[in-house]
Amino acid sequence: MSPLPSPRVSPYVRPFTFVGLDYFGPMIVKRGRTNIKRWVALLTCLTVRAVHLEVVHTLTTESCKMAIRRFVARRGAPQRIYSDNGTNFRGAAKELSEEMNAINREIAGTFTNVDTEWIFNPPSAPHMGGVWERKVRSVKEGFKVLSHRKRLDDESFVTLLAEVEMMVNSHPLTFVPLESPEQPVLTPNHFLMMSSSGVNAEPRIPVEESTALRTNWKLMLHLTDQFWKQWIKSYLPTIARRTKWFSNVRPLEEGDLVIIVDESVRNGWQRGRIVRAYSSPDGQVRKVDVQTACGVVRRPAIKVALLDLLEDGKTT
């Protein structure tokens, strides 16, 4: 099991600097006397585990672009976006790449800035997107709590999404303290709204600008630093544990003969030869390109079984 990637353990960065993107749905809403489908784009901050929900009307690339543009307008442009290999995500990333290559700031500004990198997980590797897959489950649980049997219209559905987003962002990141009931529990909302519920301190009497700059601004920075220190001390150790894949194995290499593991195909033992191996920073290979009879496919290392070969009567 590899160390956590840097976006998961980078402190003192703006929330939603590193983002995971996924869709879920469809959700049925009513428009007049007809029922129509809506999907939800879930964007989760890989660092502080906050979520942002956007309604998506269709599964086209254009709808994906508009949903991400609304996210960027509210949360700021991310440095990296991680997602699965959905065709709508592929299309959006391709158009973004073309905009970057053209260095047309006006066009790129309609989607995001030129510094954003879009990274895809290899196919058949849901564990590599476990960060946002777990958030999808949390959001669905929130829907069960707040949903009603009656069909919602678009306006009510957007309001429900906002309520669920607030609920999920209020969950504790660290263990609930037992020493003192007054001791705060760190939540994603602390990094988004400076408190767990969004309710800050009582309004103060207006003060002069010079006094505010000396006190309130520095106080806000101090509180933010305290949140990050608590994140490093309490939350980071809980996600740094390695829970499986403890022993090292020989990394896959180019030229190895393998069998592709595919649970969805019964008795499907597709063989192939590795034509490219992608090494991680720790030296392990976690995804490969395999040449098969049907073409080149990309798979994670855990979905590839290395074949033992006999050479001169010895197994290699």
mmCIF file of N, CA and C in Angstrom, residues 64-185:
data_model
loop_
_atom_site.group_PDB
_atom_site.id
_atom_site.type_symbol
_atom_site.label_atom_id
_atom_site.label_comp_id
_atom_site.label_asym_id
_atom_site.label_seq_id
_atom_site.Cartn_x
_atom_site.Cartn_y
_atom_site.Cartn_z
ATOM 1 N N CYS A 64 -21.359 19.142 -17.901
ATOM 2 C CA CYS A 64 -20.241 18.971 -16.982
ATOM 3 C C CYS A 64 -19.433 20.263 -16.885
ATOM 4 N N LYS A 65 -19.170 20.894 -18.024
ATOM 5 C CA LYS A 65 -18.404 22.139 -18.028
ATOM 6 C C LYS A 65 -19.124 23.239 -17.255
ATOM 7 N N MET A 66 -20.432 23.370 -17.457
ATOM 8 C CA MET A 66 -21.169 24.419 -16.762
ATOM 9 C C MET A 66 -21.226 24.164 -15.260
ATOM 10 N N ALA A 67 -21.352 22.893 -14.854
ATOM 11 C CA ALA A 67 -21.373 22.583 -13.424
ATOM 12 C C ALA A 67 -20.038 22.939 -12.775
ATOM 13 N N ILE A 68 -18.937 22.602 -13.438
ATOM 14 C CA ILE A 68 -17.622 22.911 -12.871
ATOM 15 C C ILE A 68 -17.374 24.416 -12.892
ATOM 16 N N ARG A 69 -17.885 25.092 -13.902
ATOM 17 C CA ARG A 69 -17.723 26.542 -13.939
ATOM 18 C C ARG A 69 -18.458 27.205 -12.775
ATOM 19 N N ARG A 70 -19.644 26.715 -12.425
ATOM 20 C CA ARG A 70 -20.356 27.252 -11.260
ATOM 21 C C ARG A 70 -19.568 26.981 -9.989
ATOM 22 N N PHE A 71 -18.970 25.807 -9.921
ATOM 23 C CA PHE A 71 -18.137 25.481 -8.755
ATOM 24 C C PHE A 71 -16.947 26.424 -8.661
ATOM 25 N N VAL A 72 -16.270 26.679 -9.794
ATOM 26 C CA VAL A 72 -15.098 27.555 -9.794
ATOM 27 C C VAL A 72 -15.487 28.973 -9.391
ATOM 28 N N ALA A 73 -16.651 29.435 -9.839
ATOM 29 C CA ALA A 73 -17.086 30.784 -9.509
ATOM 30 C C ALA A 73 -17.329 30.956 -8.015
ATOM 31 N N ARG A 74 -17.676 29.885 -7.316
ATOM 32 C CA ARG A 74 -17.984 29.983 -5.887
ATOM 33 C C ARG A 74 -16.827 29.563 -5.001
ATOM 34 N N ARG A 75 -16.068 28.575 -5.421
ATOM 35 C CA ARG A 75 -15.021 28.027 -4.554
ATOM 36 C C ARG A 75 -13.615 28.364 -5.023
ATOM 37 N N GLY A 76 -13.458 28.902 -6.214
ATOM 38 C CA GLY A 76 -12.131 29.168 -6.743
ATOM 39 C C GLY A 76 -11.642 28.024 -7.615
ATOM 40 N N ALA A 77 -10.668 28.322 -8.462
ATOM 41 C CA ALA A 77 -10.159 27.316 -9.395
ATOM 42 C C ALA A 77 -9.239 26.341 -8.671
ATOM 43 N N PRO A 78 -9.436 25.037 -8.824
ATOM 44 C CA PRO A 78 -8.555 24.055 -8.181
ATOM 45 C C PRO A 78 -7.253 23.884 -8.950
ATOM 46 N N GLN A 79 -6.241 23.386 -8.244
ATOM 47 C CA GLN A 79 -4.986 23.045 -8.907
ATOM 48 C C GLN A 79 -5.090 21.723 -9.648
ATOM 49 N N ARG A 80 -5.787 20.754 -9.046
ATOM 50 C CA ARG A 80 -5.939 19.443 -9.669
ATOM 51 C C ARG A 80 -7.365 18.959 -9.496
ATOM 52 N N ILE A 81 -7.860 18.293 -10.535
ATOM 53 C CA ILE A 81 -9.154 17.632 -10.487
ATOM 54 C C ILE A 81 -8.923 16.154 -10.783
ATOM 55 N N TYR A 82 -9.354 15.303 -9.875
ATOM 56 C CA TYR A 82 -9.250 13.854 -10.051
ATOM 57 C C TYR A 82 -10.641 13.308 -10.343
ATOM 58 N N SER A 83 -10.726 12.367 -11.284
ATOM 59 C CA SER A 83 -12.023 11.778 -11.608
ATOM 60 C C SER A 83 -11.825 10.409 -12.212
ATOM 61 N N ASP A 84 -12.955 9.706 -12.378
ATOM 62 C CA ASP A 84 -12.944 8.433 -13.087
ATOM 63 C C ASP A 84 -12.955 8.701 -14.581
ATOM 64 N N ASN A 85 -13.046 7.626 -15.349
ATOM 65 C CA ASN A 85 -12.950 7.743 -16.801
ATOM 66 C C ASN A 85 -14.314 7.872 -17.469
ATOM 67 N N GLY A 86 -15.204 8.705 -16.935
ATOM 68 C CA GLY A 86 -16.474 8.948 -17.594
ATOM 69 C C GLY A 86 -16.266 9.677 -18.913
ATOM 70 N N THR A 87 -17.128 9.380 -19.898
ATOM 71 C CA THR A 87 -16.962 10.020 -21.198
ATOM 72 C C THR A 87 -17.175 11.521 -21.118
ATOM 73 N N ASN A 88 -18.089 11.962 -20.234
ATOM 74 C CA ASN A 88 -18.302 13.405 -20.104
ATOM 75 C C ASN A 88 -17.085 14.074 -19.487
ATOM 76 N N PHE A 89 -16.413 13.381 -18.517
ATOM 77 C CA PHE A 89 -15.198 13.937 -17.928
ATOM 78 C C PHE A 89 -14.075 13.967 -18.957
ATOM 79 N N ARG A 90 -13.966 12.924 -19.741
ATOM 80 C CA ARG A 90 -12.941 12.876 -20.785
ATOM 81 C C ARG A 90 -13.116 14.034 -21.768
ATOM 82 N N GLY A 91 -14.373 14.279 -22.153
ATOM 83 C CA GLY A 91 -14.624 15.358 -23.093
ATOM 84 C C GLY A 91 -14.292 16.720 -22.509
ATOM 85 N N ALA A 92 -14.668 16.939 -21.238
ATOM 86 C CA ALA A 92 -14.380 18.217 -20.607
ATOM 87 C C ALA A 92 -12.884 18.434 -20.465
ATOM 88 N N ALA A 93 -12.150 17.373 -20.092
ATOM 89 C CA ALA A 93 -10.704 17.501 -19.936
ATOM 90 C C ALA A 93 -10.031 17.746 -21.279
ATOM 91 N N LYS A 94 -10.527 17.125 -22.338
ATOM 92 C CA LYS A 94 -9.943 17.321 -23.662
ATOM 93 C C LYS A 94 -10.118 18.764 -24.125
ATOM 94 N N GLU A 95 -11.329 19.301 -23.938
ATOM 95 C CA GLU A 95 -11.554 20.681 -24.334
ATOM 96 C C GLU A 95 -10.714 21.637 -23.494
ATOM 97 N N LEU A 96 -10.578 21.334 -22.196
ATOM 98 C CA LEU A 96 -9.733 22.165 -21.330
ATOM 99 C C LEU A 96 -8.292 22.120 -21.796
ATOM 100 N N SER A 97 -7.812 20.928 -22.166
ATOM 101 C CA SER A 97 -6.436 20.802 -22.635
ATOM 102 C C SER A 97 -6.212 21.598 -23.913
ATOM 103 N N GLU A 98 -7.191 21.559 -24.829
ATOM 104 C CA GLU A 98 -7.067 22.330 -26.058
ATOM 105 C C GLU A 98 -7.025 23.828 -25.774
ATOM 106 N N GLU A 99 -7.826 24.255 -24.781
ATOM 107 C CA GLU A 99 -7.800 25.669 -24.418
ATOM 108 C C GLU A 99 -6.449 26.062 -23.836
ATOM 109 N N MET A 100 -5.864 25.169 -23.025
ATOM 110 C CA MET A 100 -4.561 25.465 -22.439
ATOM 111 C C MET A 100 -3.494 25.558 -23.521
ATOM 112 N N ASN A 101 -3.531 24.608 -24.453
ATOM 113 C CA ASN A 101 -2.516 24.607 -25.504
ATOM 114 C C ASN A 101 -2.613 25.853 -26.379
ATOM 115 N N ALA A 102 -3.813 26.337 -26.586
ATOM 116 C CA ALA A 102 -3.989 27.545 -27.387
ATOM 117 C C ALA A 102 -3.613 28.808 -26.622
ATOM 118 N N ILE A 103 -3.496 28.677 -25.291
ATOM 119 C CA ILE A 103 -3.156 29.811 -24.413
ATOM 120 C C ILE A 103 -4.105 30.979 -24.684
ATOM 121 N N ASN A 104 -5.365 30.642 -24.868
ATOM 122 C CA ASN A 104 -6.378 31.667 -25.074
ATOM 123 C C ASN A 104 -7.052 31.918 -23.734
ATOM 124 N N ARG A 105 -6.608 32.944 -23.047
ATOM 125 C CA ARG A 105 -7.094 33.212 -21.697
ATOM 126 C C ARG A 105 -8.594 33.475 -21.677
ATOM 127 N N GLU A 106 -9.094 34.114 -22.703
ATOM 128 C CA GLU A 106 -10.512 34.444 -22.709
ATOM 129 C C GLU A 106 -11.367 33.190 -22.783
ATOM 130 N N ILE A 107 -10.958 32.228 -23.612
ATOM 131 C CA ILE A 107 -11.718 30.988 -23.735
ATOM 132 C C ILE A 107 -11.526 30.125 -22.490
ATOM 133 N N ALA A 108 -10.281 30.010 -22.036
ATOM 134 C CA ALA A 108 -10.015 29.190 -20.854
ATOM 135 C C ALA A 108 -10.729 29.739 -19.636
ATOM 136 N N GLY A 109 -10.920 31.066 -19.606
ATOM 137 C CA GLY A 109 -11.606 31.656 -18.476
ATOM 138 C C GLY A 109 -13.052 31.253 -18.359
ATOM 139 N N THR A 110 -13.659 30.748 -19.442
ATOM 140 C CA THR A 110 -15.036 30.283 -19.360
ATOM 141 C C THR A 110 -15.159 28.977 -18.582
ATOM 142 N N PHE A 111 -14.048 28.332 -18.343
ATOM 143 C CA PHE A 111 -14.125 27.054 -17.629
ATOM 144 C C PHE A 111 -13.308 27.080 -16.346
ATOM 145 N N THR A 112 -12.015 27.319 -16.454
ATOM 146 C CA THR A 112 -11.143 27.388 -15.284
ATOM 147 C C THR A 112 -9.870 28.086 -15.714
ATOM 148 N N ASN A 113 -8.894 28.125 -14.827
ATOM 149 C CA ASN A 113 -7.676 28.826 -15.224
ATOM 150 C C ASN A 113 -6.688 27.851 -15.846
ATOM 151 N N VAL A 114 -5.621 28.387 -16.399
ATOM 152 C CA VAL A 114 -4.691 27.558 -17.168
ATOM 153 C C VAL A 114 -3.781 26.729 -16.270
ATOM 154 N N ASP A 115 -3.918 26.858 -14.971
ATOM 155 C CA ASP A 115 -3.052 26.125 -14.057
ATOM 156 C C ASP A 115 -3.683 24.830 -13.554
ATOM 157 N N THR A 116 -4.908 24.553 -13.956
ATOM 158 C CA THR A 116 -5.600 23.367 -13.463
ATOM 159 C C THR A 116 -5.160 22.127 -14.232
ATOM 160 N N GLU A 117 -4.879 21.065 -13.486
ATOM 161 C CA GLU A 117 -4.494 19.774 -14.069
ATOM 162 C C GLU A 117 -5.592 18.764 -13.792
ATOM 163 N N TRP A 118 -5.999 18.029 -14.808
ATOM 164 C CA TRP A 118 -7.058 17.016 -14.670
ATOM 165 C C TRP A 118 -6.401 15.648 -14.756
ATOM 166 N N ILE A 119 -6.614 14.817 -13.719
ATOM 167 C CA ILE A 119 -5.984 13.503 -13.628
ATOM 168 C C ILE A 119 -7.079 12.442 -13.581
ATOM 169 N N PHE A 120 -6.941 11.414 -14.428
ATOM 170 C CA PHE A 120 -7.905 10.318 -14.480
ATOM 171 C C PHE A 120 -7.355 9.085 -13.784
ATOM 172 N N ASN A 121 -8.224 8.402 -13.056
ATOM 173 C CA ASN A 121 -7.869 7.096 -12.521
ATOM 174 C C ASN A 121 -7.985 6.056 -13.638
ATOM 175 N N PRO A 122 -7.196 5.002 -13.576
ATOM 176 C CA PRO A 122 -7.333 3.955 -14.598
ATOM 177 C C PRO A 122 -8.679 3.255 -14.487
ATOM 178 N N PRO A 123 -9.193 2.684 -15.580
ATOM 179 C CA PRO A 123 -10.468 1.970 -15.520
ATOM 180 C C PRO A 123 -10.404 0.791 -14.550
ATOM 181 N N SER A 124 -11.565 0.423 -14.026
ATOM 182 C CA SER A 124 -11.710 -0.729 -13.111
ATOM 183 C C SER A 124 -10.897 -0.558 -11.847
ATOM 184 N N ALA A 125 -10.743 0.686 -11.382
ATOM 185 C CA ALA A 125 -9.999 0.943 -10.145
ATOM 186 C C ALA A 125 -10.815 1.844 -9.229
ATOM 187 N N PRO A 126 -11.979 1.374 -8.738
ATOM 188 C CA PRO A 126 -12.789 2.251 -7.880
ATOM 189 C C PRO A 126 -12.110 2.599 -6.566
ATOM 190 N N HIS A 127 -11.170 1.730 -6.102
ATOM 191 C CA HIS A 127 -10.505 2.034 -4.835
ATOM 192 C C HIS A 127 -9.645 3.277 -4.926
ATOM 193 N N MET A 128 -9.191 3.648 -6.131
ATOM 194 C CA MET A 128 -8.384 4.854 -6.274
ATOM 195 C C MET A 128 -9.227 6.118 -6.142
ATOM 196 N N GLY A 129 -10.535 5.980 -6.253
ATOM 197 C CA GLY A 129 -11.434 7.109 -6.030
ATOM 198 C C GLY A 129 -12.248 6.942 -4.766
ATOM 199 N N GLY A 130 -11.693 6.213 -3.804
ATOM 200 C CA GLY A 130 -12.439 5.962 -2.574
ATOM 201 C C GLY A 130 -12.772 7.213 -1.795
ATOM 202 N N VAL A 131 -11.977 8.273 -1.956
ATOM 203 C CA VAL A 131 -12.221 9.507 -1.215
ATOM 204 C C VAL A 131 -13.572 10.093 -1.581
ATOM 205 N N TRP A 132 -13.856 10.200 -2.892
ATOM 206 C CA TRP A 132 -15.149 10.780 -3.266
ATOM 207 C C TRP A 132 -16.253 9.735 -3.307
ATOM 208 N N GLU A 133 -15.919 8.458 -3.495
ATOM 209 C CA GLU A 133 -16.959 7.429 -3.452
ATOM 210 C C GLU A 133 -17.585 7.363 -2.060
ATOM 211 N N ARG A 134 -16.760 7.545 -1.034
ATOM 212 C CA ARG A 134 -17.288 7.539 0.328
ATOM 213 C C ARG A 134 -18.182 8.746 0.564
ATOM 214 N N LYS A 135 -17.849 9.882 -0.049
ATOM 215 C CA LYS A 135 -18.688 11.065 0.102
ATOM 216 C C LYS A 135 -20.018 10.898 -0.619
ATOM 217 N N VAL A 136 -20.016 10.191 -1.742
ATOM 218 C CA VAL A 136 -21.272 9.916 -2.428
ATOM 219 C C VAL A 136 -22.207 9.144 -1.508
ATOM 220 N N ARG A 137 -21.644 8.183 -0.790
ATOM 221 C CA ARG A 137 -22.472 7.416 0.149
ATOM 222 C C ARG A 137 -23.004 8.318 1.258
ATOM 223 N N SER A 138 -22.168 9.216 1.788
ATOM 224 C CA SER A 138 -22.626 10.117 2.841
ATOM 225 C C SER A 138 -23.744 11.020 2.350
ATOM 226 N N VAL A 139 -23.631 11.517 1.127
ATOM 227 C CA VAL A 139 -24.673 12.383 0.581
ATOM 228 C C VAL A 139 -25.968 11.609 0.386
ATOM 229 N N LYS A 140 -25.883 10.383 -0.088
ATOM 230 C CA LYS A 140 -27.090 9.578 -0.251
ATOM 231 C C LYS A 140 -27.761 9.311 1.084
ATOM 232 N N GLU A 141 -26.967 9.110 2.129
ATOM 233 C CA GLU A 141 -27.553 8.939 3.459
ATOM 234 C C GLU A 141 -28.266 10.216 3.886
ATOM 235 N N GLY A 142 -27.691 11.365 3.542
ATOM 236 C CA GLY A 142 -28.359 12.621 3.852
ATOM 237 C C GLY A 142 -29.674 12.774 3.117
ATOM 238 N N PHE A 143 -29.740 12.296 1.877
ATOM 239 C CA PHE A 143 -30.991 12.337 1.127
ATOM 240 C C PHE A 143 -32.061 11.499 1.801
ATOM 241 N N LYS A 144 -31.654 10.364 2.352
ATOM 242 C CA LYS A 144 -32.626 9.505 3.021
ATOM 243 C C LYS A 144 -33.226 10.198 4.243
ATOM 244 N N VAL A 145 -32.396 11.008 4.922
ATOM 245 C CA VAL A 145 -32.873 11.698 6.124
ATOM 246 C C VAL A 145 -33.827 12.835 5.768
ATOM 247 N N LEU A 146 -33.487 13.579 4.714
ATOM 248 C CA LEU A 146 -34.237 14.791 4.392
ATOM 249 C C LEU A 146 -35.285 14.605 3.311
ATOM 250 N N SER A 147 -35.233 13.506 2.581
ATOM 251 C CA SER A 147 -36.126 13.360 1.426
ATOM 252 C C SER A 147 -37.568 13.101 1.860
ATOM 253 N N HIS A 148 -38.477 13.328 0.917
ATOM 254 C CA HIS A 148 -39.908 13.138 1.132
ATOM 255 C C HIS A 148 -40.450 12.328 -0.034
ATOM 256 N N ARG A 149 -41.522 11.603 0.197
ATOM 257 C CA ARG A 149 -42.088 10.760 -0.846
ATOM 258 C C ARG A 149 -42.597 11.579 -2.026
ATOM 259 N N LYS A 150 -43.035 12.789 -1.779
ATOM 260 C CA LYS A 150 -43.551 13.625 -2.849
ATOM 261 C C LYS A 150 -42.417 14.083 -3.757
ATOM 262 N N ARG A 151 -42.663 14.119 -5.074
ATOM 263 C CA ARG A 151 -41.657 14.569 -6.036
ATOM 264 C C ARG A 151 -41.365 16.049 -5.827
ATOM 265 N N LEU A 152 -40.091 16.398 -5.870
ATOM 266 C CA LEU A 152 -39.681 17.785 -5.709
ATOM 267 C C LEU A 152 -39.563 18.458 -7.075
ATOM 268 N N ASP A 153 -39.790 19.765 -7.107
ATOM 269 C CA ASP A 153 -39.493 20.517 -8.316
ATOM 270 C C ASP A 153 -38.033 20.945 -8.275
ATOM 271 N N ASP A 154 -37.580 21.623 -9.343
ATOM 272 C CA ASP A 154 -36.172 21.993 -9.442
ATOM 273 C C ASP A 154 -35.733 22.888 -8.290
ATOM 274 N N GLU A 155 -36.563 23.857 -7.933
ATOM 275 C CA GLU A 155 -36.188 24.786 -6.865
ATOM 276 C C GLU A 155 -36.058 24.076 -5.529
ATOM 277 N N SER A 156 -37.010 23.194 -5.232
ATOM 278 C CA SER A 156 -36.955 22.438 -3.983
ATOM 279 C C SER A 156 -35.771 21.477 -3.970
ATOM 280 N N PHE A 157 -35.453 20.908 -5.137
ATOM 281 C CA PHE A 157 -34.328 19.975 -5.215
ATOM 282 C C PHE A 157 -33.005 20.684 -4.949
ATOM 283 N N VAL A 158 -32.838 21.900 -5.483
ATOM 284 C CA VAL A 158 -31.614 22.662 -5.221
ATOM 285 C C VAL A 158 -31.508 23.003 -3.739
ATOM 286 N N THR A 159 -32.630 23.363 -3.117
ATOM 287 C CA THR A 159 -32.626 23.652 -1.681
ATOM 288 C C THR A 159 -32.262 22.427 -0.875
ATOM 289 N N LEU A 160 -32.790 21.270 -1.277
ATOM 290 C CA LEU A 160 -32.459 20.032 -0.583
ATOM 291 C C LEU A 160 -30.976 19.720 -0.700
ATOM 292 N N LEU A 161 -30.393 19.955 -1.873
ATOM 293 C CA LEU A 161 -28.960 19.735 -2.047
ATOM 294 C C LEU A 161 -28.149 20.611 -1.098
ATOM 295 N N ALA A 162 -28.562 21.871 -0.949
ATOM 296 C CA ALA A 162 -27.849 22.772 -0.046
ATOM 297 C C ALA A 162 -27.926 22.284 1.396
ATOM 298 N N GLU A 163 -29.076 21.767 1.789
ATOM 299 C CA GLU A 163 -29.211 21.244 3.156
ATOM 300 C C GLU A 163 -28.319 20.024 3.363
ATOM 301 N N VAL A 164 -28.289 19.130 2.377
ATOM 302 C CA VAL A 164 -27.455 17.938 2.496
ATOM 303 C C VAL A 164 -25.977 18.316 2.521
ATOM 304 N N GLU A 165 -25.590 19.288 1.684
ATOM 305 C CA GLU A 165 -24.197 19.746 1.670
ATOM 306 C C GLU A 165 -23.790 20.285 3.031
ATOM 307 N N MET A 166 -24.661 21.072 3.647
ATOM 308 C CA MET A 166 -24.378 21.604 4.982
ATOM 309 C C MET A 166 -24.258 20.485 6.007
ATOM 310 N N MET A 167 -25.128 19.490 5.903
ATOM 311 C CA MET A 167 -25.107 18.377 6.846
ATOM 312 C C MET A 167 -23.813 17.583 6.740
ATOM 313 N N VAL A 168 -23.396 17.271 5.504
ATOM 314 C CA VAL A 168 -22.184 16.475 5.316
ATOM 315 C C VAL A 168 -20.947 17.252 5.757
ATOM 316 N N ASN A 169 -20.924 18.552 5.492
ATOM 317 C CA ASN A 169 -19.768 19.361 5.871
ATOM 318 C C ASN A 169 -19.708 19.647 7.363
ATOM 319 N N SER A 170 -20.724 19.246 8.090
ATOM 320 C CA SER A 170 -20.711 19.411 9.551
ATOM 321 C C SER A 170 -20.262 18.159 10.282
ATOM 322 N N HIS A 171 -19.931 17.095 9.555
ATOM 323 C CA HIS A 171 -19.540 15.857 10.233
ATOM 324 C C HIS A 171 -18.128 16.003 10.817
ATOM 325 N N PRO A 172 -17.848 15.353 11.923
ATOM 326 C CA PRO A 172 -16.524 15.495 12.546
ATOM 327 C C PRO A 172 -15.445 14.759 11.772
ATOM 328 N N LEU A 173 -14.304 15.400 11.630
ATOM 329 C CA LEU A 173 -13.146 14.759 11.020
ATOM 330 C C LEU A 173 -12.362 13.944 12.037
ATOM 331 N N THR A 174 -12.362 14.406 13.273
ATOM 332 C CA THR A 174 -11.589 13.758 14.330
ATOM 333 C C THR A 174 -12.544 13.071 15.300
ATOM 334 N N PHE A 175 -11.979 12.355 16.237
ATOM 335 C CA PHE A 175 -12.790 11.701 17.252
ATOM 336 C C PHE A 175 -13.447 12.743 18.157
ATOM 337 N N VAL A 176 -14.657 12.423 18.601
ATOM 338 C CA VAL A 176 -15.341 13.322 19.524
ATOM 339 C C VAL A 176 -14.592 13.327 20.841
ATOM 340 N N PRO A 177 -14.172 14.488 21.354
ATOM 341 C CA PRO A 177 -13.369 14.523 22.572
ATOM 342 C C PRO A 177 -14.176 14.072 23.783
ATOM 343 N N LEU A 178 -13.513 13.361 24.656
ATOM 344 C CA LEU A 178 -14.145 12.890 25.881
ATOM 345 C C LEU A 178 -13.683 13.661 27.108
ATOM 346 N N GLU A 179 -12.583 14.423 26.980
ATOM 347 C CA GLU A 179 -12.047 15.131 28.129
ATOM 348 C C GLU A 179 -12.943 16.285 28.546
ATOM 349 N N SER A 180 -13.442 17.041 27.535
ATOM 350 C CA SER A 180 -14.234 18.218 27.857
ATOM 351 C C SER A 180 -15.318 18.392 26.805
ATOM 352 N N PRO A 181 -16.569 18.548 27.221
ATOM 353 C CA PRO A 181 -17.635 18.750 26.235
ATOM 354 C C PRO A 181 -17.470 20.045 25.442
ATOM 355 N N GLU A 182 -16.785 21.025 26.017
ATOM 356 C CA GLU A 182 -16.593 22.294 25.319
ATOM 357 C C GLU A 182 -15.493 22.226 24.272
ATOM 358 N N GLN A 183 -14.680 21.183 24.298
ATOM 359 C CA GLN A 183 -13.592 21.093 23.338
ATOM 360 C C GLN A 183 -14.159 20.898 21.929
ATOM 361 N N PRO A 184 -13.781 21.749 20.959
ATOM 362 C CA PRO A 184 -14.394 21.665 19.630
ATOM 363 C C PRO A 184 -13.909 20.442 18.859
ATOM 364 N N VAL A 185 -14.789 19.938 18.008
ATOM 365 C CA VAL A 185 -14.458 18.844 17.111
ATOM 366 C C VAL A 185 -14.276 19.421 15.716
#
